[in-house]
PDB file of C-alpha atoms in Angstrom:
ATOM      1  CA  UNK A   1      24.312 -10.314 -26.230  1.00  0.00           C
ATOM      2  CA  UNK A   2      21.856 -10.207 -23.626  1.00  0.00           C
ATOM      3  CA  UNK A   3      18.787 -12.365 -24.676  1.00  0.00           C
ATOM      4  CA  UNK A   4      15.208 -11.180 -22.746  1.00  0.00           C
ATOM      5  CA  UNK A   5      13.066 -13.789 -25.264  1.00  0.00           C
ATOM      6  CA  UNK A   6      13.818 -16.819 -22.780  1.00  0.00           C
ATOM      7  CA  UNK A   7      12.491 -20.136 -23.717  1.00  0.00           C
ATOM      8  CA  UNK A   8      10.251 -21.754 -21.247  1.00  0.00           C
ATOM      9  CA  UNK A   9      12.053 -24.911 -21.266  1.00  0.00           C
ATOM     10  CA  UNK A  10      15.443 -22.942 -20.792  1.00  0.00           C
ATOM     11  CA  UNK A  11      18.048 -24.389 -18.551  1.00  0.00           C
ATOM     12  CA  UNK A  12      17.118 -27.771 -19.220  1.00  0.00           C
ATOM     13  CA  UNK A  13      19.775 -29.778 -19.271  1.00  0.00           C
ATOM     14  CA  UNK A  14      21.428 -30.596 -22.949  1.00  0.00           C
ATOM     15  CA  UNK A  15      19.281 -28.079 -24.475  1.00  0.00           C
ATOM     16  CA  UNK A  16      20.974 -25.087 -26.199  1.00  0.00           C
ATOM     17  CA  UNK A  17      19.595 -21.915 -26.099  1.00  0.00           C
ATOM     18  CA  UNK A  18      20.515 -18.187 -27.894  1.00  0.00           C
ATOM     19  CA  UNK A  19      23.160 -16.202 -26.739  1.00  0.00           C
ATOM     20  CA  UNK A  20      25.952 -19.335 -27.297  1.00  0.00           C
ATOM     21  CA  UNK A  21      25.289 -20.997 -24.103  1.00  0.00           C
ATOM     22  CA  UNK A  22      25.228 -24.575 -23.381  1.00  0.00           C
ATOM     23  CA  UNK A  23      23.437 -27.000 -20.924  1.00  0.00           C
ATOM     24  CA  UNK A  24      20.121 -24.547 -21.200  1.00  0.00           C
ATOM     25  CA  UNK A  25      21.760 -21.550 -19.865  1.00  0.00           C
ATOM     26  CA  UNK A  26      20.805 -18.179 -21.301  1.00  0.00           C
ATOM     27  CA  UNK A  27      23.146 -14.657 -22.200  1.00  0.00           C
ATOM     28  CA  UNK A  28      22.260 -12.118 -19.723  1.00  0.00           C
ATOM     29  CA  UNK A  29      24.725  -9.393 -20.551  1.00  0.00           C
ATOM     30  CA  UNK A  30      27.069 -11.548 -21.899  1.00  0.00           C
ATOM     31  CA  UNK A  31      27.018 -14.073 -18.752  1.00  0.00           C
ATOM     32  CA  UNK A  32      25.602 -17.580 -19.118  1.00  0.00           C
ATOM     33  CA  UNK A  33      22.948 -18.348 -16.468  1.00  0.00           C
ATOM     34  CA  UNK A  34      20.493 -20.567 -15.527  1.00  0.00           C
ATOM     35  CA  UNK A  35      17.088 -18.383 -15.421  1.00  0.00           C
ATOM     36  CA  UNK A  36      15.323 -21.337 -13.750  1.00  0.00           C
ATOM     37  CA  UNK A  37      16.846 -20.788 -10.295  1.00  0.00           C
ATOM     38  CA  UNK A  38      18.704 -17.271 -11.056  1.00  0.00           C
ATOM     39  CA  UNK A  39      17.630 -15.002  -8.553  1.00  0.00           C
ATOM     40  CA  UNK A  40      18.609 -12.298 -10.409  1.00  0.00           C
ATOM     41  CA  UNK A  41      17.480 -13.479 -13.641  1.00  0.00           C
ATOM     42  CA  UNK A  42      14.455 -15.042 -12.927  1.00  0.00           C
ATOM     43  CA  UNK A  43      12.708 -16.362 -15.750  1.00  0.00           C
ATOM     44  CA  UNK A  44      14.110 -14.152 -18.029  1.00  0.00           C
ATOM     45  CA  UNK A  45      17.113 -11.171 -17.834  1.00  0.00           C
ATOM     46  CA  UNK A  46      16.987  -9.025 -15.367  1.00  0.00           C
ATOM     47  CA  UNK A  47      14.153 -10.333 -13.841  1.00  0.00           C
ATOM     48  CA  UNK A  48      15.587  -9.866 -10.282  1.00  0.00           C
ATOM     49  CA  UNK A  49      13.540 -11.285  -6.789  1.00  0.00           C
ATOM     50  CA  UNK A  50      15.043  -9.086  -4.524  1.00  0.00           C
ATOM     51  CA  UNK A  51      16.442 -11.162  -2.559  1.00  0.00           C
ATOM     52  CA  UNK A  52      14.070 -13.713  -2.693  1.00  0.00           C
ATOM     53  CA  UNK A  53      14.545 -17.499  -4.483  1.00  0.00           C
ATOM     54  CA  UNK A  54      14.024 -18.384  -7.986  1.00  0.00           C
ATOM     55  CA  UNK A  55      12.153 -21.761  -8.692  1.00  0.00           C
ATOM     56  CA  UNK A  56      11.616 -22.656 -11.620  1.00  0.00           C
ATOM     57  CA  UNK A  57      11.635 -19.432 -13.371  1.00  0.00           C
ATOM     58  CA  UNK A  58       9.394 -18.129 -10.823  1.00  0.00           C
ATOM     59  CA  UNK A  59      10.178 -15.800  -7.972  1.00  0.00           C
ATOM     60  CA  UNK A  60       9.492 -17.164  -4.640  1.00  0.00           C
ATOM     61  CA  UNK A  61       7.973 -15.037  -1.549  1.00  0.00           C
ATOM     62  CA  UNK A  62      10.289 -13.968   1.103  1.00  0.00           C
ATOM     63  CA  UNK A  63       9.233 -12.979   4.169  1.00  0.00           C
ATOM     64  CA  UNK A  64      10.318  -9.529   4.996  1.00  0.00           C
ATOM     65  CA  UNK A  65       8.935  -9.356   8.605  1.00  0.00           C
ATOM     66  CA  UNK A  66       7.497 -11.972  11.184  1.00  0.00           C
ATOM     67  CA  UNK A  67       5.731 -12.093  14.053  1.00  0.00           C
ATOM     68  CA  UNK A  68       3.726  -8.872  13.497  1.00  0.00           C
ATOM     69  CA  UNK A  69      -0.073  -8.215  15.136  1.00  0.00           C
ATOM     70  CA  UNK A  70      -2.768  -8.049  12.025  1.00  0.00           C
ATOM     71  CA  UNK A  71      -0.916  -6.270   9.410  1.00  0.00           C
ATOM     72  CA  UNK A  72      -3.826  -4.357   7.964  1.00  0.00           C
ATOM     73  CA  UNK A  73      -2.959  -1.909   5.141  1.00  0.00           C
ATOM     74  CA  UNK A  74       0.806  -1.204   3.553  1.00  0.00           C
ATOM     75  CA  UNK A  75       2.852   0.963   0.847  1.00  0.00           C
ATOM     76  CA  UNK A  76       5.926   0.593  -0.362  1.00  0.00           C
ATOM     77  CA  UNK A  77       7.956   3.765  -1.257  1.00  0.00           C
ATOM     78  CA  UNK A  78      11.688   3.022  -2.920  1.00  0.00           C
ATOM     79  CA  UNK A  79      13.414   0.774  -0.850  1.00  0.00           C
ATOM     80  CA  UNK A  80      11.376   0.763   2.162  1.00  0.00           C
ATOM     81  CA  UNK A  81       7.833  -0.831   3.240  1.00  0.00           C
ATOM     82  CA  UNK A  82       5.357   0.865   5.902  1.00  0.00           C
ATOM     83  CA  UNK A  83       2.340  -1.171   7.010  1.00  0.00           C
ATOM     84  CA  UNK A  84       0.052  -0.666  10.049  1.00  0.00           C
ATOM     85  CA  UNK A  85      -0.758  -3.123  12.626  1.00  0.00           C
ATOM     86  CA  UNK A  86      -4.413  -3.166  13.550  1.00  0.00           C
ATOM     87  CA  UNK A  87      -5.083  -4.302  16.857  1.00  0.00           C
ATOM     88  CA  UNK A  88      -6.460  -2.488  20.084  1.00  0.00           C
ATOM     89  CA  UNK A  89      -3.262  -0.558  20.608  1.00  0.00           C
ATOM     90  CA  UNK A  90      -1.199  -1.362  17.192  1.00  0.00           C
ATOM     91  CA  UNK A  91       1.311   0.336  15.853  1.00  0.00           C
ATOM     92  CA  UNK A  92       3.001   1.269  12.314  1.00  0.00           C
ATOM     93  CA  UNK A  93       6.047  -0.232  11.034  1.00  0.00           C
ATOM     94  CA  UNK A  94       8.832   0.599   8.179  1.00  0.00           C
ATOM     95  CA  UNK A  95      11.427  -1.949   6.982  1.00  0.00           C
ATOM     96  CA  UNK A  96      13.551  -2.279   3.879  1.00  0.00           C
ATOM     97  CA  UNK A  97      12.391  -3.948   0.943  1.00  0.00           C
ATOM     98  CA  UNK A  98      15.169  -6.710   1.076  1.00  0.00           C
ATOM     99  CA  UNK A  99      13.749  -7.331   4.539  1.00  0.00           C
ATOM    100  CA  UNK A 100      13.753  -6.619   8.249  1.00  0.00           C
ATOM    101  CA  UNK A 101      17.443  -6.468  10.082  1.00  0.00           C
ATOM    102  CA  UNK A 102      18.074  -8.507  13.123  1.00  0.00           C
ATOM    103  CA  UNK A 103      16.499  -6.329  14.871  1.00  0.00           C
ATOM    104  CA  UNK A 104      13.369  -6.593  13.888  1.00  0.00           C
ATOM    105  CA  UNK A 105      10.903  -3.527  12.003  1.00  0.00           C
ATOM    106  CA  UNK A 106      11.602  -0.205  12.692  1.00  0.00           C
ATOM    107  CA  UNK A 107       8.380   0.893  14.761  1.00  0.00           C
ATOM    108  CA  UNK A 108       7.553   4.643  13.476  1.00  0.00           C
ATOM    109  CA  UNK A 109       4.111   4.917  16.043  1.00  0.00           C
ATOM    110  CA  UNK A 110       2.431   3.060  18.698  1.00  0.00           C
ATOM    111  CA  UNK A 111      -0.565   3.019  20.875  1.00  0.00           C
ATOM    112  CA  UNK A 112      -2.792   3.229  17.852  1.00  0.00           C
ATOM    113  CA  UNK A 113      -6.408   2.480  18.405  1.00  0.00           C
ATOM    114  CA  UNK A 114      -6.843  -0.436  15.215  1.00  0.00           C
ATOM    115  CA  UNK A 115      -4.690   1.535  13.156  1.00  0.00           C
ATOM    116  CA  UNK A 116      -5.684   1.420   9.140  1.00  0.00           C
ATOM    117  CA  UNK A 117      -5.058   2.956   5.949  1.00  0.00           C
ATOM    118  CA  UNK A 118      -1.524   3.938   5.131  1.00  0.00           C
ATOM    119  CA  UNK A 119      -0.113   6.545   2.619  1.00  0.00           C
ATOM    120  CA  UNK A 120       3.321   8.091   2.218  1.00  0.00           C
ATOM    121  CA  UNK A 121       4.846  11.258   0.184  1.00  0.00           C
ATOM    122  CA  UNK A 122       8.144  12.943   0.558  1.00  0.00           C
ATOM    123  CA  UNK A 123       9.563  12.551   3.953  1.00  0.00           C
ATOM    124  CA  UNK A 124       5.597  12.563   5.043  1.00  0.00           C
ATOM    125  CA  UNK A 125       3.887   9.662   6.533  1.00  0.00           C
ATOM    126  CA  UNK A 126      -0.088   9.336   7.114  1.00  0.00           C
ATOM    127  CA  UNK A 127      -2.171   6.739   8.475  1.00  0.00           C
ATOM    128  CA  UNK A 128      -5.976   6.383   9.900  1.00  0.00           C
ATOM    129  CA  UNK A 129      -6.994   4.922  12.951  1.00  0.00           C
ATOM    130  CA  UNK A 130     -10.391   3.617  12.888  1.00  0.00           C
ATOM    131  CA  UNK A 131     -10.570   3.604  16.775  1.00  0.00           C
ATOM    132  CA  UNK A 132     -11.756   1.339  19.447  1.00  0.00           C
ATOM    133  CA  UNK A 133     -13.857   3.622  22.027  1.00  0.00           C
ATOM    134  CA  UNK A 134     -12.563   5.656  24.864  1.00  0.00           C
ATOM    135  CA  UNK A 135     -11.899   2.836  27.115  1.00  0.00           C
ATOM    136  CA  UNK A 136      -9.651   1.260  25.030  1.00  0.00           C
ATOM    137  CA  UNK A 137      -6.518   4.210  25.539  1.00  0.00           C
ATOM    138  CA  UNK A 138      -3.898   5.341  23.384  1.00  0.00           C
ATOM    139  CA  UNK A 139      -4.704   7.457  19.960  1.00  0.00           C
ATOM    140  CA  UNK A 140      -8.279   7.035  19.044  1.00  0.00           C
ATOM    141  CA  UNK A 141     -10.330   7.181  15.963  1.00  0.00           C
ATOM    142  CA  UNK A 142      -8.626  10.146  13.198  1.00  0.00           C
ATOM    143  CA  UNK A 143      -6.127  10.763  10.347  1.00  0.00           C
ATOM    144  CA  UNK A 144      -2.867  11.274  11.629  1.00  0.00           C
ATOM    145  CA  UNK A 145       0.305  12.943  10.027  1.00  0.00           C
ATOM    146  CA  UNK A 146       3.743  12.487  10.799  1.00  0.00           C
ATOM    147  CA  UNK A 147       7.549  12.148   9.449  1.00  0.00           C
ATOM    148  CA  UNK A 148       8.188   8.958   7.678  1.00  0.00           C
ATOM    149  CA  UNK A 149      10.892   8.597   9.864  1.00  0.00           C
ATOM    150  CA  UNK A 150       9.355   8.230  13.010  1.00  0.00           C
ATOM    151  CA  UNK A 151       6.264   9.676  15.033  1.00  0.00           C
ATOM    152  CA  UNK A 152       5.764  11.882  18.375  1.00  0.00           C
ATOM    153  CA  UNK A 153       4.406  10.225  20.655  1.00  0.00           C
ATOM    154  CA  UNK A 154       1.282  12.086  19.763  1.00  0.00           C
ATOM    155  CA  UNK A 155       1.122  12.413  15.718  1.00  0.00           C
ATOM    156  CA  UNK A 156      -0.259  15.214  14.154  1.00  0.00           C
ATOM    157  CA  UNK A 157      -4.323  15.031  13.852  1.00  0.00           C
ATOM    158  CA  UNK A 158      -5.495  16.217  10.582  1.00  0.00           C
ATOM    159  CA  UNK A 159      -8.946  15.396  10.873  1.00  0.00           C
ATOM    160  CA  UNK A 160      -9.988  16.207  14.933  1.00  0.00           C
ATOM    161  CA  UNK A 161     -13.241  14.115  15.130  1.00  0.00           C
ATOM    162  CA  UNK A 162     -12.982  11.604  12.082  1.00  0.00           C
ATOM    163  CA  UNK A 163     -15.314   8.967  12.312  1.00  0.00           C
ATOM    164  CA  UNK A 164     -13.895   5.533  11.459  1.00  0.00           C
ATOM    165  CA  UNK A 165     -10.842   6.343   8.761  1.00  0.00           C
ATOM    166  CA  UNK A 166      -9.872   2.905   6.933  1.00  0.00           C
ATOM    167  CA  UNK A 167      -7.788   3.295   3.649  1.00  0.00           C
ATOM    168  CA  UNK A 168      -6.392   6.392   3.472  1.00  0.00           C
ATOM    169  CA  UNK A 169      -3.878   7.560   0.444  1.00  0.00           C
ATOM    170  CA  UNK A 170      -2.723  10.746  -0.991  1.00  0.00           C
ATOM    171  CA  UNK A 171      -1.410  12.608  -3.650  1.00  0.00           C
ATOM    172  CA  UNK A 172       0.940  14.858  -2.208  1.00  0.00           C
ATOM    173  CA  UNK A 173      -1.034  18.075  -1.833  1.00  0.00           C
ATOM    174  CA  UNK A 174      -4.233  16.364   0.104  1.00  0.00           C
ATOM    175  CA  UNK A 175      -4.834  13.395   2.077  1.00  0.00           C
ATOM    176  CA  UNK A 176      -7.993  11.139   1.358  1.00  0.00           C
ATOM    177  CA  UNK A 177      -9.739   8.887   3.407  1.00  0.00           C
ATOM    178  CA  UNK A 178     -12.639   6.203   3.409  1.00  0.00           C
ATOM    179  CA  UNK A 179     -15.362   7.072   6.521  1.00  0.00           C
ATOM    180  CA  UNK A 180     -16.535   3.342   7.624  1.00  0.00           C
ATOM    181  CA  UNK A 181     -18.909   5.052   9.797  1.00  0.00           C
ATOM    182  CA  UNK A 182     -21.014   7.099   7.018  1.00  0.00           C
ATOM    183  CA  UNK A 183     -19.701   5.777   3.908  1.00  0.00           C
ATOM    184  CA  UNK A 184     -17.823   9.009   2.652  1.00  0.00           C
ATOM    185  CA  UNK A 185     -14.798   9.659   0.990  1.00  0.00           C
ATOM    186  CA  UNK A 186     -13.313  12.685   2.389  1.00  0.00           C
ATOM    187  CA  UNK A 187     -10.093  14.912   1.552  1.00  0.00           C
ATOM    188  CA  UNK A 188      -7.935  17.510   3.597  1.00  0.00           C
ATOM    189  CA  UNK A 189      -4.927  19.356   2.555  1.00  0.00           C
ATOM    190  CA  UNK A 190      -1.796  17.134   4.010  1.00  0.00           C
ATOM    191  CA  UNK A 191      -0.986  20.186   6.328  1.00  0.00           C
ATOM    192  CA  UNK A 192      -4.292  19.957   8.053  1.00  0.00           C
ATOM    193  CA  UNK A 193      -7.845  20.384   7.509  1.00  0.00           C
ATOM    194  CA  UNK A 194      -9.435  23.687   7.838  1.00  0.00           C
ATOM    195  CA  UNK A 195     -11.920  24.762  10.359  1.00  0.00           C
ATOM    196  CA  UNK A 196     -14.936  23.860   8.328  1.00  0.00           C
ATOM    197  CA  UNK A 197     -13.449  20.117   8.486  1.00  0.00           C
ATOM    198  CA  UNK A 198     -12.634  17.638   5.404  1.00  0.00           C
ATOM    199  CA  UNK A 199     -14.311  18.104   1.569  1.00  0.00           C
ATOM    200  CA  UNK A 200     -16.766  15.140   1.154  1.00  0.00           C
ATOM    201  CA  UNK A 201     -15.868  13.792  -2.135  1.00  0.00           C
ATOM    202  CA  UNK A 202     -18.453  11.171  -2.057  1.00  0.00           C
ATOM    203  CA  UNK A 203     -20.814  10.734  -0.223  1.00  0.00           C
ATOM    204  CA  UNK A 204     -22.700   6.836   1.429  1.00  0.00           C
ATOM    205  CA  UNK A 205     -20.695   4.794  -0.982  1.00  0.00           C
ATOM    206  CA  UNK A 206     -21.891   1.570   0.827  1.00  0.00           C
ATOM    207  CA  UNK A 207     -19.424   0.875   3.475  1.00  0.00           C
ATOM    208  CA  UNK A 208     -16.373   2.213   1.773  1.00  0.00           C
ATOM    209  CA  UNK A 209     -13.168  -0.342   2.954  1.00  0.00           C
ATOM    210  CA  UNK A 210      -9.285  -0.195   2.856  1.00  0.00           C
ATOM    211  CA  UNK A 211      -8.796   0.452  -1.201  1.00  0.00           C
ATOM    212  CA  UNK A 212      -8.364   3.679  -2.213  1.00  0.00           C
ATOM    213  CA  UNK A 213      -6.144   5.579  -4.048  1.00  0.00           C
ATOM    214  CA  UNK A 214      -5.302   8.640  -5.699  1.00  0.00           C
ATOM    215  CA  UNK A 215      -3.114  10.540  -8.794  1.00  0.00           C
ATOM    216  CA  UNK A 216      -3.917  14.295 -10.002  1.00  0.00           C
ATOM    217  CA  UNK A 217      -7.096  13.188 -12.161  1.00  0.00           C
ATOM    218  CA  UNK A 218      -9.028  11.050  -9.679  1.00  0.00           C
ATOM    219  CA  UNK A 219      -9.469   9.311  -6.318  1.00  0.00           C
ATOM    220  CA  UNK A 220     -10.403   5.798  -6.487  1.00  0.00           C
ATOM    221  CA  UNK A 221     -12.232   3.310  -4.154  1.00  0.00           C
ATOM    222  CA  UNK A 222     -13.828   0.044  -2.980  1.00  0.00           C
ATOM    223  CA  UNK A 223     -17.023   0.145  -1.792  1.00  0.00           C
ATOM    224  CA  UNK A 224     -17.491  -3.355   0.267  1.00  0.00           C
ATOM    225  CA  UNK A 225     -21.409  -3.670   0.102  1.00  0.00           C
ATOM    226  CA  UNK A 226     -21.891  -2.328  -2.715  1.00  0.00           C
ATOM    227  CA  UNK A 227     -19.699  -4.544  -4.581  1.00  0.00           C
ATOM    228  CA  UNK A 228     -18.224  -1.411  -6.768  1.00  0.00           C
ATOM    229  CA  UNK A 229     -15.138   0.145  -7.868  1.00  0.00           C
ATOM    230  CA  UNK A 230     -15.560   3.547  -8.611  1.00  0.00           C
ATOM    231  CA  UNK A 231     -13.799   7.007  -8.990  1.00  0.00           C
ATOM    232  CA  UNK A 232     -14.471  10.819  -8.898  1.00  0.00           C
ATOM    233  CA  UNK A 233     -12.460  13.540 -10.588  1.00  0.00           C
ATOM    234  CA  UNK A 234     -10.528  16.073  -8.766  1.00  0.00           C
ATOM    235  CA  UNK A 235     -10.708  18.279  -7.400  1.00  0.00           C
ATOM    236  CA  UNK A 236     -14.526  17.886  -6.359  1.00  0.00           C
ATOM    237  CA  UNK A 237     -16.062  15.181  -8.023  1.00  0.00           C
ATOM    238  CA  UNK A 238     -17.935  17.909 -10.275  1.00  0.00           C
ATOM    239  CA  UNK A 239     -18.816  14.466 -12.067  1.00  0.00           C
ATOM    240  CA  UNK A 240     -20.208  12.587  -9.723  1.00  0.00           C
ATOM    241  CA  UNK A 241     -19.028   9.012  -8.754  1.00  0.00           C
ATOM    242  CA  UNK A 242     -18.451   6.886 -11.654  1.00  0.00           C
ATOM    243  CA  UNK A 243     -18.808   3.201 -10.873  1.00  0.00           C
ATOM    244  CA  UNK A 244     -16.017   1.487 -13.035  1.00  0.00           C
ATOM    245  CA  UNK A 245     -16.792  -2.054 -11.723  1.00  0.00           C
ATOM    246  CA  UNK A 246     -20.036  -4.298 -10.418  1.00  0.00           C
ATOM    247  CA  UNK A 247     -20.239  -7.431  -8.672  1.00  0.00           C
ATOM    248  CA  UNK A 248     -17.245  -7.399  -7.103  1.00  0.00           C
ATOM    249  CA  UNK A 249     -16.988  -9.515  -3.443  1.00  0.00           C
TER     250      UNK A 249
END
């Protein structure tokens, strides 16, 4: 029988454990293994690194991809990871969980002026750009929409004139994003926002940063000087912001 109540001293050597297996092993599905250095069964059954090492009874990290330029925000949606690079002209990146092929991340969008926040839904990818001034080139400061698969080589603006977008997420039917440059939470539909511009959900939440995130009740946020996690309900914060943490740093 497969045994999930492992000891912590299993696979010790000379010490039996449940299941019938000798030498410390431990039953998962009928298989004797050693949960201290099982990948698969890490710890306990079914505990599974994916693809990483198993020390004693604790996954190890793998590194997925290397070399990359300031990996800023990421999101991991089944078996694949997007993150953004944010440099001067970064870019945003996809590989599979198990890790990056020999050929390195797949690069879904470049030229990005300190690309942010990352979100994706569906076949739908989104991503800010806080910018880096008109000198610097490439796609400035705005909250961009493409497919997950790859980008134009000039995304989809949903937001013409954001101000400094950092985290953004979503949850499916609109896209929000944290304003660095006045401290709003905002929200447009994830087809585009409509001529009056984004809904301010909140409004000077002292310097709103990179957390955020969203289900069909409430958007959620970090506010960096303030020190605050807080929330508002959807769709318009009739509430008000309600600080759920203080004295965070």
């Amino acid at each position: 029988p497969t045994n999930t109540d492992v000891p912590a001293n299993a696979d010790a050597p000379g010490e039996a454990t449940p299941g019938g297996c000798e030498g410390g092993l431990v039953s998962c599905g009928g298989v004797c293994v050693g949960v201290q250095h099982d990948g698969a069964n890490c710890g306990r059954c079914s505990h599974d690194c994916g693809g990483g090492t198993c020390a004693a009874g604790v996954c190890q990290p793998s590194v997925i991809a290397s070399a990359q330029d300031t990996p800023r925000a990421l999101t991991v949606v089944g078996a694949t990871v997007y993150w953004t690079n944010h440099d001067t002209l970064g870019t945003v990146a996809s590989c599979p969980t198990s890790g990056c092929p020999g050929s390195g991340p797949a690069v879904l969008a470049t030229n990005l002026q300190n690309a942010s926040g990352i979100a994706v839904t569906g076949s739908s990818l989104f991503f800010g750009c806080a910018g880096a001034g008109a000198d610097a080139g490439g796609i400035g400061a705005g909250v961009y929409a493409c497919s997950s698969s790859g980008c134009p080589a000039m995304p989809t603006d949903l937001a013409p004139g954001a101000g400094e977008p950092v985290g953004v997420t979503t949850d499916g039917t609109r896209v929000f994003w944290n304003d660095a440059s006045n401290g709003q939470v905002l929200a447009c539909p994830v087809g585009g926002c409509p001529p009056t511009g984004p809904s301010v959900i909140a409004g000077k939440q002292g310097s709103p940063w990179y957390g955020i995130a969203a289900n069909a009740t409430y958007v959620y946020w970090g506010a960096r000087s303030a020190g605050t996690i807080a929330r508002c309900d959807l769709p318009a914060c009739a509430s008000g912001p309600q600080t759920l943490a203080t004295g965070q740093t």
